Amino acid sequence: MKNMSDIIEAYLKQVLSQDEQIEIKRNEIADQFKCVPSQINYVINTRFTIEKGYLVESKRGGGGYIRIAKVKLLDDVEIIDALIDLIGTSISYNDAYSLISRLYEDEIISKREGTLMLAAIDKQTLAIEEPRACILRACILKSLFKNLKYEE
């Protein structure tokens, strides 16, 4: 059985499949699903991130809205450069997983390449405490991504 967050995410993705971007009112969606508005915030903040291929813009206040747009890939090298910048100096396993999944979904990498990348940055592979693991993971991931840019 799906939880409320999964249901809201599925609904928003279904609406997004019909349009390149959507504008929603948090309170209206909350009323529709009979949940609190913070539940909508949670779904948007965790399931519609740039790492997962979405751009979110919001305007607060009475006429406020939340705009969600699926990021379109213009060029593989361009997206890889953007992801390298996004990684920064430290990245959690979950965020790294989202980035690798995005590359696979957009057919920039194969399933095998994605699996190998995930194995290289896994918590058990790194086997060091979390703050240092996040820094090492970022270095490994950026190196892997840089190598993707030069592959034919």
C-alpha positions as protocol buffer text, in pm:
chain_id: "A"
residue {
  index: 1
  type: MET
  ca { x: 0 y: 0 z: 0 }
}
residue {
  index: 2
  type: LYS
  ca { x: 136 y: 343 z: -93 }
}
residue {
  index: 3
  type: ASN
  ca { x: 176 y: 613 z: 166 }
}
residue {
  index: 4
  type: MET
  ca { x: 42 y: 966 z: 119 }
}
residue {
  index: 5
  type: SER
  ca { x: 378 y: 1105 z: 0 }
}
residue {
  index: 6
  type: ASP
  ca { x: 395 y: 841 z: -275 }
}
residue {
  index: 7
  type: ILE
  ca { x: 39 y: 921 z: -385 }
}
residue {
  index: 8
  type: ILE
  ca { x: 105 y: 1296 z: -400 }
}
residue {
  index: 9
  type: GLU
  ca { x: 433 y: 1240 z: -587 }
}
residue {
  index: 10
  type: ALA
  ca { x: 260 y: 1012 z: -841 }
}
residue {
  index: 11
  type: TYR
  ca { x: -15 y: 1269 z: -893 }
}
residue {
  index: 12
  type: LEU
  ca { x: 229 y: 1555 z: -951 }
}
residue {
  index: 13
  type: LYS
  ca { x: 440 y: 1345 z: -1189 }
}
residue {
  index: 14
  type: GLN
  ca { x: 127 y: 1244 z: -1380 }
}
residue {
  index: 15
  type: VAL
  ca { x: 30 y: 1611 z: -1420 }
}
residue {
  index: 16
  type: LEU
  ca { x: 389 y: 1693 z: -1522 }
}
residue {
  index: 17
  type: SER
  ca { x: 376 y: 1423 z: -1789 }
}
residue {
  index: 18
  type: GLN
  ca { x: 111 y: 1632 z: -1966 }
}
residue {
  index: 19
  type: ASP
  ca { x: 289 y: 1968 z: -1937 }
}
residue {
  index: 20
  type: GLU
  ca { x: 653 y: 2076 z: -1921 }
}
residue {
  index: 21
  type: GLN
  ca { x: 585 y: 2261 z: -1599 }
}
residue {
  index: 22
  type: ILE
  ca { x: 304 y: 2295 z: -1352 }
}
residue {
  index: 23
  type: GLU
  ca { x: 198 y: 2561 z: -1107 }
}
residue {
  index: 24
  type: ILE
  ca { x: 22 y: 2448 z: -795 }
}
residue {
  index: 25
  type: LYS
  ca { x: -116 y: 2607 z: -484 }
}
residue {
  index: 26
  type: ARG
  ca { x: 4 y: 2416 z: -180 }
}
residue {
  index: 27
  type: ASN
  ca { x: -322 y: 2459 z: 12 }
}
residue {
  index: 28
  type: GLU
  ca { x: -535 y: 2343 z: -282 }
}
residue {
  index: 29
  type: ILE
  ca { x: -331 y: 2024 z: -324 }
}
residue {
  index: 30
  type: ALA
  ca { x: -342 y: 1966 z: 52 }
}
residue {
  index: 31
  type: ASP
  ca { x: -722 y: 2003 z: 47 }
}
residue {
  index: 32
  type: GLN
  ca { x: -747 y: 1768 z: -251 }
}
residue {
  index: 33
  type: PHE
  ca { x: -551 y: 1497 z: -69 }
}
residue {
  index: 34
  type: LYS
  ca { x: -692 y: 1581 z: 275 }
}
residue {
  index: 35
  type: CYS
  ca { x: -350 y: 1634 z: 428 }
}
residue {
  index: 36
  type: VAL
  ca { x: -161 y: 1919 z: 590 }
}
residue {
  index: 37
  type: PRO
  ca { x: 20 y: 2168 z: 362 }
}
residue {
  index: 38
  type: SER
  ca { x: 354 y: 2070 z: 516 }
}
residue {
  index: 39
  type: GLN
  ca { x: 305 y: 1724 z: 360 }
}
residue {
  index: 40
  type: ILE
  ca { x: 306 y: 1892 z: 17 }
}
residue {
  index: 41
  type: ASN
  ca { x: 625 y: 2078 z: 112 }
}
residue {
  index: 42
  type: TYR
  ca { x: 785 y: 1750 z: 220 }
}
residue {
  index: 43
  type: VAL
  ca { x: 703 y: 1579 z: -109 }
}
residue {
  index: 44
  type: ILE
  ca { x: 831 y: 1870 z: -317 }
}
residue {
  index: 45
  type: ASN
  ca { x: 1148 y: 1916 z: -110 }
}
residue {
  index: 46
  type: THR
  ca { x: 1241 y: 1547 z: -116 }
}
residue {
  index: 47
  type: ARG
  ca { x: 1103 y: 1412 z: -444 }
}
residue {
  index: 48
  type: PHE
  ca { x: 1133 y: 1707 z: -684 }
}
residue {
  index: 49
  type: THR
  ca { x: 1495 y: 1810 z: -642 }
}
residue {
  index: 50
  type: ILE
  ca { x: 1745 y: 1924 z: -903 }
}
residue {
  index: 51
  type: GLU
  ca { x: 1930 y: 1594 z: -849 }
}
residue {
  index: 52
  type: LYS
  ca { x: 1616 y: 1414 z: -960 }
}
residue {
  index: 53
  type: GLY
  ca { x: 1571 y: 1639 z: -1262 }
}
residue {
  index: 54
  type: TYR
  ca { x: 1327 y: 1902 z: -1139 }
}
residue {
  index: 55
  type: LEU
  ca { x: 1348 y: 2276 z: -1094 }
}
residue {
  index: 56
  type: VAL
  ca { x: 1121 y: 2415 z: -822 }
}
residue {
  index: 57
  type: GLU
  ca { x: 1032 y: 2781 z: -779 }
}
residue {
  index: 58
  type: SER
  ca { x: 796 y: 2914 z: -517 }
}
residue {
  index: 59
  type: LYS
  ca { x: 629 y: 3241 z: -433 }
}
residue {
  index: 60
  type: ARG
  ca { x: 487 y: 3281 z: -86 }
}
residue {
  index: 61
  type: GLY
  ca { x: 188 y: 3484 z: 19 }
}
residue {
  index: 62
  type: GLY
  ca { x: -180 y: 3505 z: -73 }
}
residue {
  index: 63
  type: GLY
  ca { x: -127 y: 3467 z: -446 }
}
residue {
  index: 64
  type: GLY
  ca { x: 161 y: 3230 z: -390 }
}
residue {
  index: 65
  type: TYR
  ca { x: 236 y: 2925 z: -597 }
}
residue {
  index: 66
  type: ILE
  ca { x: 484 y: 2645 z: -641 }
}
residue {
  index: 67
  type: ARG
  ca { x: 612 y: 2592 z: -994 }
}
residue {
  index: 68
  type: ILE
  ca { x: 769 y: 2257 z: -1080 }
}
residue {
  index: 69
  type: ALA
  ca { x: 945 y: 2201 z: -1411 }
}
residue {
  index: 70
  type: LYS
  ca { x: 1122 y: 1894 z: -1545 }
}
residue {
  index: 71
  type: VAL
  ca { x: 1475 y: 1992 z: -1643 }
}
residue {
  index: 72
  type: LYS
  ca { x: 1548 y: 1921 z: -2006 }
}
residue {
  index: 73
  type: LEU
  ca { x: 1889 y: 1798 z: -2106 }
}
residue {
  index: 74
  type: LEU
  ca { x: 2045 y: 2007 z: -2380 }
}
residue {
  index: 75
  type: ASP
  ca { x: 2375 y: 1828 z: -2406 }
}
residue {
  index: 76
  type: ASP
  ca { x: 2532 y: 1538 z: -2214 }
}
residue {
  index: 77
  type: VAL
  ca { x: 2854 y: 1731 z: -2143 }
}
residue {
  index: 78
  type: GLU
  ca { x: 2656 y: 2030 z: -2022 }
}
residue {
  index: 79
  type: ILE
  ca { x: 2451 y: 1823 z: -1778 }
}
residue {
  index: 80
  type: ILE
  ca { x: 2757 y: 1638 z: -1650 }
}
residue {
  index: 81
  type: ASP
  ca { x: 2931 y: 1971 z: -1585 }
}
residue {
  index: 82
  type: ALA
  ca { x: 2623 y: 2096 z: -1401 }
}
residue {
  index: 83
  type: LEU
  ca { x: 2614 y: 1779 z: -1189 }
}
residue {
  index: 84
  type: ILE
  ca { x: 2984 y: 1811 z: -1107 }
}
residue {
  index: 85
  type: ASP
  ca { x: 2919 y: 2166 z: -985 }
}
residue {
  index: 86
  type: LEU
  ca { x: 2617 y: 2046 z: -789 }
}
residue {
  index: 87
  type: ILE
  ca { x: 2820 y: 1780 z: -607 }
}
residue {
  index: 88
  type: GLY
  ca { x: 3050 y: 2034 z: -446 }
}
residue {
  index: 89
  type: THR
  ca { x: 3296 y: 1913 z: -183 }
}
residue {
  index: 90
  type: SER
  ca { x: 3067 y: 1664 z: -8 }
}
residue {
  index: 91
  type: ILE
  ca { x: 2767 y: 1449 z: -102 }
}
residue {
  index: 92
  type: SER
  ca { x: 2552 y: 1196 z: 81 }
}
residue {
  index: 93
  type: TYR
  ca { x: 2495 y: 850 z: -60 }
}
residue {
  index: 94
  type: ASN
  ca { x: 2126 y: 925 z: -118 }
}
residue {
  index: 95
  type: ASP
  ca { x: 2200 y: 1241 z: -319 }
}
residue {
  index: 96
  type: ALA
  ca { x: 2472 y: 1060 z: -516 }
}
residue {
  index: 97
  type: TYR
  ca { x: 2226 y: 777 z: -586 }
}
residue {
  index: 98
  type: SER
  ca { x: 1975 y: 1032 z: -719 }
}
residue {
  index: 99
  type: LEU
  ca { x: 2235 y: 1184 z: -953 }
}
residue {
  index: 100
  type: ILE
  ca { x: 2342 y: 846 z: -1089 }
}
residue {
  index: 101
  type: SER
  ca { x: 1978 y: 741 z: -1131 }
}
residue {
  index: 102
  type: ARG
  ca { x: 1913 y: 1061 z: -1326 }
}
residue {
  index: 103
  type: LEU
  ca { x: 2202 y: 988 z: -1563 }
}
residue {
  index: 104
  type: TYR
  ca { x: 2065 y: 638 z: -1618 }
}
residue {
  index: 105
  type: GLU
  ca { x: 1706 y: 755 z: -1671 }
}
residue {
  index: 106
  type: ASP
  ca { x: 1825 y: 1009 z: -1927 }
}
residue {
  index: 107
  type: GLU
  ca { x: 2029 y: 736 z: -2101 }
}
residue {
  index: 108
  type: ILE
  ca { x: 2361 y: 911 z: -2046 }
}
residue {
  index: 109
  type: ILE
  ca { x: 2498 y: 602 z: -1872 }
}
residue {
  index: 110
  type: SER
  ca { x: 2412 y: 235 z: -1897 }
}
residue {
  index: 111
  type: LYS
  ca { x: 2267 y: 30 z: -1614 }
}
residue {
  index: 112
  type: ARG
  ca { x: 2604 y: -143 z: -1575 }
}
residue {
  index: 113
  type: GLU
  ca { x: 2789 y: 189 z: -1551 }
}
residue {
  index: 114
  type: GLY
  ca { x: 2540 y: 309 z: -1292 }
}
residue {
  index: 115
  type: THR
  ca { x: 2577 y: -9 z: -1089 }
}
residue {
  index: 116
  type: LEU
  ca { x: 2956 y: 22 z: -1094 }
}
residue {
  index: 117
  type: MET
  ca { x: 2938 y: 387 z: -987 }
}
residue {
  index: 118
  type: LEU
  ca { x: 2707 y: 300 z: -699 }
}
residue {
  index: 119
  type: ALA
  ca { x: 2943 y: 22 z: -590 }
}
residue {
  index: 120
  type: ALA
  ca { x: 3237 y: 265 z: -592 }
}
residue {
  index: 121
  type: ILE
  ca { x: 3064 y: 517 z: -363 }
}
residue {
  index: 122
  type: ASP
  ca { x: 2876 y: 276 z: -136 }
}
residue {
  index: 123
  type: LYS
  ca { x: 2908 y: 321 z: 242 }
}
residue {
  index: 124
  type: GLN
  ca { x: 3055 y: -27 z: 279 }
}
residue {
  index: 125
  type: THR
  ca { x: 3310 y: 34 z: 4 }
}
residue {
  index: 126
  type: LEU
  ca { x: 3431 y: 361 z: 155 }
}
residue {
  index: 127
  type: ALA
  ca { x: 3428 y: 212 z: 508 }
}
residue {
  index: 128
  type: ILE
  ca { x: 3504 y: 538 z: 689 }
}
residue {
  index: 129
  type: GLU
  ca { x: 3298 y: 761 z: 914 }
}
residue {
  index: 130
  type: GLU
  ca { x: 3025 y: 961 z: 745 }
}
residue {
  index: 131
  type: PRO
  ca { x: 3163 y: 1316 z: 727 }
}
residue {
  index: 132
  type: ARG
  ca { x: 3484 y: 1191 z: 561 }
}
residue {
  index: 133
  type: ALA
  ca { x: 3291 y: 940 z: 349 }
}
residue {
  index: 134
  type: CYS
  ca { x: 3079 y: 1224 z: 202 }
}
residue {
  index: 135
  type: ILE
  ca { x: 3394 y: 1416 z: 106 }
}
residue {
  index: 136
  type: LEU
  ca { x: 3558 y: 1108 z: -49 }
}
residue {
  index: 137
  type: ARG
  ca { x: 3232 y: 1016 z: -224 }
}
residue {
  index: 138
  type: ALA
  ca { x: 3219 y: 1362 z: -384 }
}
residue {
  index: 139
  type: CYS
  ca { x: 3579 y: 1328 z: -511 }
}
residue {
  index: 140
  type: ILE
  ca { x: 3513 y: 983 z: -656 }
}
residue {
  index: 141
  type: LEU
  ca { x: 3185 y: 1086 z: -816 }
}
residue {
  index: 142
  type: LYS
  ca { x: 3332 y: 1401 z: -973 }
}
residue {
  index: 143
  type: SER
  ca { x: 3619 y: 1195 z: -1115 }
}
residue {
  index: 144
  type: LEU
  ca { x: 3377 y: 938 z: -1260 }
}
residue {
  index: 145
  type: PHE
  ca { x: 3159 y: 1213 z: -1409 }
}
residue {
  index: 146
  type: LYS
  ca { x: 3458 y: 1393 z: -1561 }
}
residue {
  index: 147
  type: ASN
  ca { x: 3558 y: 1069 z: -1733 }
}
residue {
  index: 148
  type: LEU
  ca { x: 3208 y: 1038 z: -1880 }
}
residue {
  index: 149
  type: LYS
  ca { x: 3259 y: 1364 z: -2069 }
}
residue {
  index: 150
  type: TYR
  ca { x: 3545 y: 1217 z: -2271 }
}
residue {
  index: 151
  type: GLU
  ca { x: 3387 y: 883 z: -2353 }
}
residue {
  index: 152
  type: GLU
  ca { x: 3268 y: 824 z: -2707 }
}
